[in-house]
């Protein structure tokens, strides 16, 4: 086992019920996530799938939607489920990472500013080296108090709060080059 693992967070069909298919950024996200996964696997970096579960609705196991998005065909060395926003506290993933002596997490998946960012923050606090690959994450606009933050706004905000504090921020190309 390597000291580095790629986490693919919440890239699951449940998001079809939250506008995934209608987001103009979806094709670029799919391409970049596919490139990141393929590049990691070519470098023998294990991939771990993380799925969000809830008791009811499209994120419930009963919905049949808690499974990979159809474009993803990779081999995951582990699959975990979480019921909170980060992938580490209630999924068993933290124990798995310790058992496999993982020191570096590469973060990708859905949603940029929620589960991906929260996982990066918690991982950093737990002592992991974290690489956040923003272009291999996807989110949706958020409106609060009459102000809408676009996907670009949310990505910029996430990168701004993570960089030099909680994570290195990298493109797919930069991430894979650093792993070579």
mmCIF file with all atom_site columns, N, CA and C in Angstrom, residues 33-84:
data_model
loop_
_atom_site.group_PDB
_atom_site.id
_atom_site.type_symbol
_atom_site.label_atom_id
_atom_site.label_alt_id
_atom_site.label_comp_id
_atom_site.label_asym_id
_atom_site.label_entity_id
_atom_site.label_seq_id
_atom_site.pdbx_PDB_ins_code
_atom_site.Cartn_x
_atom_site.Cartn_y
_atom_site.Cartn_z
_atom_site.occupancy
_atom_site.B_iso_or_equiv
_atom_site.pdbx_formal_charge
_atom_site.auth_seq_id
_atom_site.auth_comp_id
_atom_site.auth_asym_id
_atom_site.auth_atom_id
_atom_site.pdbx_PDB_model_num
ATOM 1   N N  . UNK A 1 33 ? -12.198 14.484 -13.358 1.00 0.00 ? 33 UNK A N  1
ATOM 2   C CA . UNK A 1 33 ? -12.197 13.419 -12.355 1.00 0.00 ? 33 UNK A CA 1
ATOM 3   C C  . UNK A 1 33 ? -11.737 12.112 -12.987 1.00 0.00 ? 33 UNK A C  1
ATOM 4   N N  . UNK A 1 34 ? -12.182 11.839 -14.190 1.00 0.00 ? 34 UNK A N  1
ATOM 5   C CA . UNK A 1 34 ? -11.726 10.636 -14.893 1.00 0.00 ? 34 UNK A CA 1
ATOM 6   C C  . UNK A 1 34 ? -10.223 10.638 -15.117 1.00 0.00 ? 34 UNK A C  1
ATOM 7   N N  . UNK A 1 35 ? -9.672  11.797 -15.510 1.00 0.00 ? 35 UNK A N  1
ATOM 8   C CA . UNK A 1 35 ? -8.221  11.911 -15.703 1.00 0.00 ? 35 UNK A CA 1
ATOM 9   C C  . UNK A 1 35 ? -7.466  11.704 -14.388 1.00 0.00 ? 35 UNK A C  1
ATOM 10  N N  . UNK A 1 36 ? -7.989  12.270 -13.306 1.00 0.00 ? 36 UNK A N  1
ATOM 11  C CA . UNK A 1 36 ? -7.338  12.134 -12.006 1.00 0.00 ? 36 UNK A CA 1
ATOM 12  C C  . UNK A 1 36 ? -7.339  10.675 -11.551 1.00 0.00 ? 36 UNK A C  1
ATOM 13  N N  . UNK A 1 37 ? -8.465  10.013 -11.666 1.00 0.00 ? 37 UNK A N  1
ATOM 14  C CA . UNK A 1 37 ? -8.550  8.613  -11.264 1.00 0.00 ? 37 UNK A CA 1
ATOM 15  C C  . UNK A 1 37 ? -7.612  7.759  -12.111 1.00 0.00 ? 37 UNK A C  1
ATOM 16  N N  . UNK A 1 38 ? -7.662  7.933  -13.426 1.00 0.00 ? 38 UNK A N  1
ATOM 17  C CA . UNK A 1 38 ? -6.800  7.144  -14.315 1.00 0.00 ? 38 UNK A CA 1
ATOM 18  C C  . UNK A 1 38 ? -5.329  7.399  -14.017 1.00 0.00 ? 38 UNK A C  1
ATOM 19  N N  . UNK A 1 39 ? -4.974  8.660  -13.804 1.00 0.00 ? 39 UNK A N  1
ATOM 20  C CA . UNK A 1 39 ? -3.585  8.997  -13.498 1.00 0.00 ? 39 UNK A CA 1
ATOM 21  C C  . UNK A 1 39 ? -3.126  8.414  -12.176 1.00 0.00 ? 39 UNK A C  1
ATOM 22  N N  . UNK A 1 40 ? -3.998  8.455  -11.189 1.00 0.00 ? 40 UNK A N  1
ATOM 23  C CA . UNK A 1 40 ? -3.640  7.851  -9.893  1.00 0.00 ? 40 UNK A CA 1
ATOM 24  C C  . UNK A 1 40 ? -3.484  6.343  -10.032 1.00 0.00 ? 40 UNK A C  1
ATOM 25  N N  . UNK A 1 41 ? -4.420  5.710  -10.712 1.00 0.00 ? 41 UNK A N  1
ATOM 26  C CA . UNK A 1 41 ? -4.321  4.262  -10.860 1.00 0.00 ? 41 UNK A CA 1
ATOM 27  C C  . UNK A 1 41 ? -3.086  3.865  -11.662 1.00 0.00 ? 41 UNK A C  1
ATOM 28  N N  . UNK A 1 42 ? -2.714  4.650  -12.662 1.00 0.00 ? 42 UNK A N  1
ATOM 29  C CA . UNK A 1 42 ? -1.499  4.357  -13.432 1.00 0.00 ? 42 UNK A CA 1
ATOM 30  C C  . UNK A 1 42 ? -0.257  4.452  -12.555 1.00 0.00 ? 42 UNK A C  1
ATOM 31  N N  . UNK A 1 43 ? -0.337  5.251  -11.499 1.00 0.00 ? 43 UNK A N  1
ATOM 32  C CA . UNK A 1 43 ? 0.783   5.424  -10.561 1.00 0.00 ? 43 UNK A CA 1
ATOM 33  C C  . UNK A 1 43 ? 0.629   4.535  -9.314  1.00 0.00 ? 43 UNK A C  1
ATOM 34  N N  . UNK A 1 44 ? -0.342  3.635  -9.397  1.00 0.00 ? 44 UNK A N  1
ATOM 35  C CA . UNK A 1 44 ? -0.632  2.692  -8.304  1.00 0.00 ? 44 UNK A CA 1
ATOM 36  C C  . UNK A 1 44 ? -1.018  3.407  -7.006  1.00 0.00 ? 44 UNK A C  1
ATOM 37  N N  . UNK A 1 45 ? -1.707  4.538  -7.161  1.00 0.00 ? 45 UNK A N  1
ATOM 38  C CA . UNK A 1 45 ? -2.292  5.248  -6.022  1.00 0.00 ? 45 UNK A CA 1
ATOM 39  C C  . UNK A 1 45 ? -3.692  4.679  -5.829  1.00 0.00 ? 45 UNK A C  1
ATOM 40  N N  . UNK A 1 46 ? -3.963  4.109  -4.667  1.00 0.00 ? 46 UNK A N  1
ATOM 41  C CA . UNK A 1 46 ? -5.293  3.533  -4.439  1.00 0.00 ? 46 UNK A CA 1
ATOM 42  C C  . UNK A 1 46 ? -6.399  4.590  -4.444  1.00 0.00 ? 46 UNK A C  1
ATOM 43  N N  . UNK A 1 47 ? -7.578  4.158  -4.861  1.00 0.00 ? 47 UNK A N  1
ATOM 44  C CA . UNK A 1 47 ? -8.761  5.013  -4.891  1.00 0.00 ? 47 UNK A CA 1
ATOM 45  C C  . UNK A 1 47 ? -9.760  4.471  -3.877  1.00 0.00 ? 47 UNK A C  1
ATOM 46  N N  . UNK A 1 48 ? -10.311 5.377  -3.070  1.00 0.00 ? 48 UNK A N  1
ATOM 47  C CA . UNK A 1 48 ? -11.339 5.019  -2.095  1.00 0.00 ? 48 UNK A CA 1
ATOM 48  C C  . UNK A 1 48 ? -12.603 5.787  -2.453  1.00 0.00 ? 48 UNK A C  1
ATOM 49  N N  . UNK A 1 49 ? -13.706 5.079  -2.587  1.00 0.00 ? 49 UNK A N  1
ATOM 50  C CA . UNK A 1 49 ? -15.006 5.703  -2.830  1.00 0.00 ? 49 UNK A CA 1
ATOM 51  C C  . UNK A 1 49 ? -15.668 5.994  -1.491  1.00 0.00 ? 49 UNK A C  1
ATOM 52  N N  . UNK A 1 50 ? -16.212 7.200  -1.364  1.00 0.00 ? 50 UNK A N  1
ATOM 53  C CA . UNK A 1 50 ? -16.932 7.624  -0.176  1.00 0.00 ? 50 UNK A CA 1
ATOM 54  C C  . UNK A 1 50 ? -18.339 8.009  -0.614  1.00 0.00 ? 50 UNK A C  1
ATOM 55  N N  . UNK A 1 51 ? -19.351 7.425  0.020   1.00 0.00 ? 51 UNK A N  1
ATOM 56  C CA . UNK A 1 51 ? -20.738 7.732  -0.324  1.00 0.00 ? 51 UNK A CA 1
ATOM 57  C C  . UNK A 1 51 ? -21.459 8.342  0.863   1.00 0.00 ? 51 UNK A C  1
ATOM 58  N N  . UNK A 1 52 ? -22.262 9.369  0.587   1.00 0.00 ? 52 UNK A N  1
ATOM 59  C CA . UNK A 1 52 ? -23.077 9.994  1.630   1.00 0.00 ? 52 UNK A CA 1
ATOM 60  C C  . UNK A 1 52 ? -24.405 9.252  1.709   1.00 0.00 ? 52 UNK A C  1
ATOM 61  N N  . UNK A 1 53 ? -24.824 8.931  2.932   1.00 0.00 ? 53 UNK A N  1
ATOM 62  C CA . UNK A 1 53 ? -26.105 8.256  3.138   1.00 0.00 ? 53 UNK A CA 1
ATOM 63  C C  . UNK A 1 53 ? -26.952 9.036  4.138   1.00 0.00 ? 53 UNK A C  1
ATOM 64  N N  . UNK A 1 54 ? -28.252 8.986  3.905   1.00 0.00 ? 54 UNK A N  1
ATOM 65  C CA . UNK A 1 54 ? -29.243 9.596  4.789   1.00 0.00 ? 54 UNK A CA 1
ATOM 66  C C  . UNK A 1 54 ? -30.373 8.597  4.978   1.00 0.00 ? 54 UNK A C  1
ATOM 67  N N  . UNK A 1 55 ? -31.178 8.770  6.013   1.00 0.00 ? 55 UNK A N  1
ATOM 68  C CA . UNK A 1 55 ? -32.248 7.792  6.273   1.00 0.00 ? 55 UNK A CA 1
ATOM 69  C C  . UNK A 1 55 ? -33.321 7.733  5.189   1.00 0.00 ? 55 UNK A C  1
ATOM 70  N N  . UNK A 1 56 ? -33.610 8.888  4.552   1.00 0.00 ? 56 UNK A N  1
ATOM 71  C CA . UNK A 1 56 ? -34.691 8.955  3.570   1.00 0.00 ? 56 UNK A CA 1
ATOM 72  C C  . UNK A 1 56 ? -34.230 9.706  2.326   1.00 0.00 ? 56 UNK A C  1
ATOM 73  N N  . UNK A 1 57 ? -34.996 9.584  1.266   1.00 0.00 ? 57 UNK A N  1
ATOM 74  C CA . UNK A 1 57 ? -34.746 10.356 0.055   1.00 0.00 ? 57 UNK A CA 1
ATOM 75  C C  . UNK A 1 57 ? -33.687 9.757  -0.840  1.00 0.00 ? 57 UNK A C  1
ATOM 76  N N  . UNK A 1 58 ? -33.186 10.553 -1.794  1.00 0.00 ? 58 UNK A N  1
ATOM 77  C CA . UNK A 1 58 ? -32.260 10.032 -2.795  1.00 0.00 ? 58 UNK A CA 1
ATOM 78  C C  . UNK A 1 58 ? -30.898 9.612  -2.236  1.00 0.00 ? 58 UNK A C  1
ATOM 79  N N  . UNK A 1 59 ? -30.581 10.002 -1.000  1.00 0.00 ? 59 UNK A N  1
ATOM 80  C CA . UNK A 1 59 ? -29.319 9.595  -0.393  1.00 0.00 ? 59 UNK A CA 1
ATOM 81  C C  . UNK A 1 59 ? -29.496 8.397  0.535   1.00 0.00 ? 59 UNK A C  1
ATOM 82  N N  . UNK A 1 60 ? -30.690 7.827  0.572   1.00 0.00 ? 60 UNK A N  1
ATOM 83  C CA . UNK A 1 60 ? -30.918 6.623  1.381   1.00 0.00 ? 60 UNK A CA 1
ATOM 84  C C  . UNK A 1 60 ? -30.487 5.395  0.589   1.00 0.00 ? 60 UNK A C  1
ATOM 85  N N  . UNK A 1 61 ? -30.034 4.394  1.296   1.00 0.00 ? 61 UNK A N  1
ATOM 86  C CA . UNK A 1 61 ? -29.649 3.144  0.630   1.00 0.00 ? 61 UNK A CA 1
ATOM 87  C C  . UNK A 1 61 ? -30.834 2.540  -0.103  1.00 0.00 ? 61 UNK A C  1
ATOM 88  N N  . UNK A 1 62 ? -32.041 2.714  0.451   1.00 0.00 ? 62 UNK A N  1
ATOM 89  C CA . UNK A 1 62 ? -33.242 2.163  -0.166  1.00 0.00 ? 62 UNK A CA 1
ATOM 90  C C  . UNK A 1 62 ? -33.544 2.792  -1.523  1.00 0.00 ? 62 UNK A C  1
ATOM 91  N N  . UNK A 1 63 ? -33.038 3.988  -1.780  1.00 0.00 ? 63 UNK A N  1
ATOM 92  C CA . UNK A 1 63 ? -33.319 4.675  -3.055  1.00 0.00 ? 63 UNK A CA 1
ATOM 93  C C  . UNK A 1 63 ? -32.665 3.983  -4.251  1.00 0.00 ? 63 UNK A C  1
ATOM 94  N N  . UNK A 1 64 ? -31.605 3.223  -3.991  1.00 0.00 ? 64 UNK A N  1
ATOM 95  C CA . UNK A 1 64 ? -30.864 2.605  -5.079  1.00 0.00 ? 64 UNK A CA 1
ATOM 96  C C  . UNK A 1 64 ? -29.926 3.570  -5.792  1.00 0.00 ? 64 UNK A C  1
ATOM 97  N N  . UNK A 1 65 ? -29.816 4.794  -5.288  1.00 0.00 ? 65 UNK A N  1
ATOM 98  C CA . UNK A 1 65 ? -28.991 5.818  -5.936  1.00 0.00 ? 65 UNK A CA 1
ATOM 99  C C  . UNK A 1 65 ? -27.642 6.032  -5.263  1.00 0.00 ? 65 UNK A C  1
ATOM 100 N N  . UNK A 1 66 ? -27.392 5.321  -4.181  1.00 0.00 ? 66 UNK A N  1
ATOM 101 C CA . UNK A 1 66 ? -26.113 5.450  -3.485  1.00 0.00 ? 66 UNK A CA 1
ATOM 102 C C  . UNK A 1 66 ? -25.136 4.481  -4.150  1.00 0.00 ? 66 UNK A C  1
ATOM 103 N N  . UNK A 1 67 ? -24.751 4.882  -5.368  1.00 0.00 ? 67 UNK A N  1
ATOM 104 C CA . UNK A 1 67 ? -23.791 4.128  -6.165  1.00 0.00 ? 67 UNK A CA 1
ATOM 105 C C  . UNK A 1 67 ? -23.086 5.109  -7.074  1.00 0.00 ? 67 UNK A C  1
ATOM 106 N N  . UNK A 1 68 ? -21.947 4.706  -7.585  1.00 0.00 ? 68 UNK A N  1
ATOM 107 C CA . UNK A 1 68 ? -21.132 5.597  -8.428  1.00 0.00 ? 68 UNK A CA 1
ATOM 108 C C  . UNK A 1 68 ? -21.924 6.195  -9.577  1.00 0.00 ? 68 UNK A C  1
ATOM 109 N N  . UNK A 1 69 ? -21.522 7.423  -9.932  1.00 0.00 ? 69 UNK A N  1
ATOM 110 C CA . UNK A 1 69 ? -22.045 8.004  -11.156 1.00 0.00 ? 69 UNK A CA 1
ATOM 111 C C  . UNK A 1 69 ? -21.637 7.097  -12.321 1.00 0.00 ? 69 UNK A C  1
ATOM 112 N N  . UNK A 1 70 ? -22.475 6.944  -13.328 1.00 0.00 ? 70 UNK A N  1
ATOM 113 C CA . UNK A 1 70 ? -22.226 5.955  -14.387 1.00 0.00 ? 70 UNK A CA 1
ATOM 114 C C  . UNK A 1 70 ? -20.915 6.107  -15.145 1.00 0.00 ? 70 UNK A C  1
ATOM 115 N N  . UNK A 1 71 ? -20.353 7.310  -15.230 1.00 0.00 ? 71 UNK A N  1
ATOM 116 C CA . UNK A 1 71 ? -19.111 7.478  -15.983 1.00 0.00 ? 71 UNK A CA 1
ATOM 117 C C  . UNK A 1 71 ? -17.907 6.922  -15.237 1.00 0.00 ? 71 UNK A C  1
ATOM 118 N N  . UNK A 1 72 ? -18.052 6.606  -13.980 1.00 0.00 ? 72 UNK A N  1
ATOM 119 C CA . UNK A 1 72 ? -16.934 6.101  -13.175 1.00 0.00 ? 72 UNK A CA 1
ATOM 120 C C  . UNK A 1 72 ? -16.866 4.575  -13.270 1.00 0.00 ? 72 UNK A C  1
ATOM 121 N N  . UNK A 1 73 ? -15.727 4.069  -13.713 1.00 0.00 ? 73 UNK A N  1
ATOM 122 C CA . UNK A 1 73 ? -15.564 2.632  -13.893 1.00 0.00 ? 73 UNK A CA 1
ATOM 123 C C  . UNK A 1 73 ? -14.318 2.108  -13.192 1.00 0.00 ? 73 UNK A C  1
ATOM 124 N N  . UNK A 1 74 ? -13.775 2.873  -12.276 1.00 0.00 ? 74 UNK A N  1
ATOM 125 C CA . UNK A 1 74 ? -12.510 2.517  -11.624 1.00 0.00 ? 74 UNK A CA 1
ATOM 126 C C  . UNK A 1 74 ? -12.675 1.391  -10.608 1.00 0.00 ? 74 UNK A C  1
ATOM 127 N N  . UNK A 1 75 ? -11.539 0.854  -10.190 1.00 0.00 ? 75 UNK A N  1
ATOM 128 C CA . UNK A 1 75 ? -11.504 -0.121 -9.103  1.00 0.00 ? 75 UNK A CA 1
ATOM 129 C C  . UNK A 1 75 ? -11.191 0.630  -7.819  1.00 0.00 ? 75 UNK A C  1
ATOM 130 N N  . UNK A 1 76 ? -12.066 0.535  -6.846  1.00 0.00 ? 76 UNK A N  1
ATOM 131 C CA . UNK A 1 76 ? -11.824 1.152  -5.544  1.00 0.00 ? 76 UNK A CA 1
ATOM 132 C C  . UNK A 1 76 ? -11.272 0.080  -4.601  1.00 0.00 ? 76 UNK A C  1
ATOM 133 N N  . UNK A 1 77 ? -10.215 0.438  -3.857  1.00 0.00 ? 77 UNK A N  1
ATOM 134 C CA . UNK A 1 77 ? -9.655  -0.511 -2.893  1.00 0.00 ? 77 UNK A CA 1
ATOM 135 C C  . UNK A 1 77 ? -10.523 -0.598 -1.650  1.00 0.00 ? 77 UNK A C  1
ATOM 136 N N  . UNK A 1 78 ? -11.342 0.422  -1.429  1.00 0.00 ? 78 UNK A N  1
ATOM 137 C CA . UNK A 1 78 ? -12.270 0.438  -0.298  1.00 0.00 ? 78 UNK A CA 1
ATOM 138 C C  . UNK A 1 78 ? -13.431 1.352  -0.650  1.00 0.00 ? 78 UNK A C  1
ATOM 139 N N  . UNK A 1 79 ? -14.576 1.070  -0.057  1.00 0.00 ? 79 UNK A N  1
ATOM 140 C CA . UNK A 1 79 ? -15.757 1.909  -0.184  1.00 0.00 ? 79 UNK A CA 1
ATOM 141 C C  . UNK A 1 79 ? -16.314 2.109  1.209   1.00 0.00 ? 79 UNK A C  1
ATOM 142 N N  . UNK A 1 80 ? -16.575 3.356  1.560   1.00 0.00 ? 80 UNK A N  1
ATOM 143 C CA . UNK A 1 80 ? -17.129 3.662  2.872   1.00 0.00 ? 80 UNK A CA 1
ATOM 144 C C  . UNK A 1 80 ? -18.362 4.534  2.710   1.00 0.00 ? 80 UNK A C  1
ATOM 145 N N  . UNK A 1 81 ? -19.184 4.542  3.747   1.00 0.00 ? 81 UNK A N  1
ATOM 146 C CA . UNK A 1 81 ? -20.382 5.377  3.775   1.00 0.00 ? 81 UNK A CA 1
ATOM 147 C C  . UNK A 1 81 ? -20.288 6.314  4.969   1.00 0.00 ? 81 UNK A C  1
ATOM 148 N N  . UNK A 1 82 ? -20.797 7.526  4.771   1.00 0.00 ? 82 UNK A N  1
ATOM 149 C CA . UNK A 1 82 ? -20.785 8.527  5.838   1.00 0.00 ? 82 UNK A CA 1
ATOM 150 C C  . UNK A 1 82 ? -22.162 9.161  5.941   1.00 0.00 ? 82 UNK A C  1
ATOM 151 N N  . UNK A 1 83 ? -22.472 9.661  7.132   1.00 0.00 ? 83 UNK A N  1
ATOM 152 C CA . UNK A 1 83 ? -23.744 10.348 7.338   1.00 0.00 ? 83 UNK A CA 1
ATOM 153 C C  . UNK A 1 83 ? -23.516 11.791 7.777   1.00 0.00 ? 83 UNK A C  1
ATOM 154 N N  . UNK A 1 84 ? -22.270 12.240 7.724   1.00 0.00 ? 84 UNK A N  1
ATOM 155 C CA . UNK A 1 84 ? -21.902 13.609 8.073   1.00 0.00 ? 84 UNK A CA 1
ATOM 156 C C  . UNK A 1 84 ? -21.170 14.220 6.880   1.00 0.00 ? 84 UNK A C  1
#
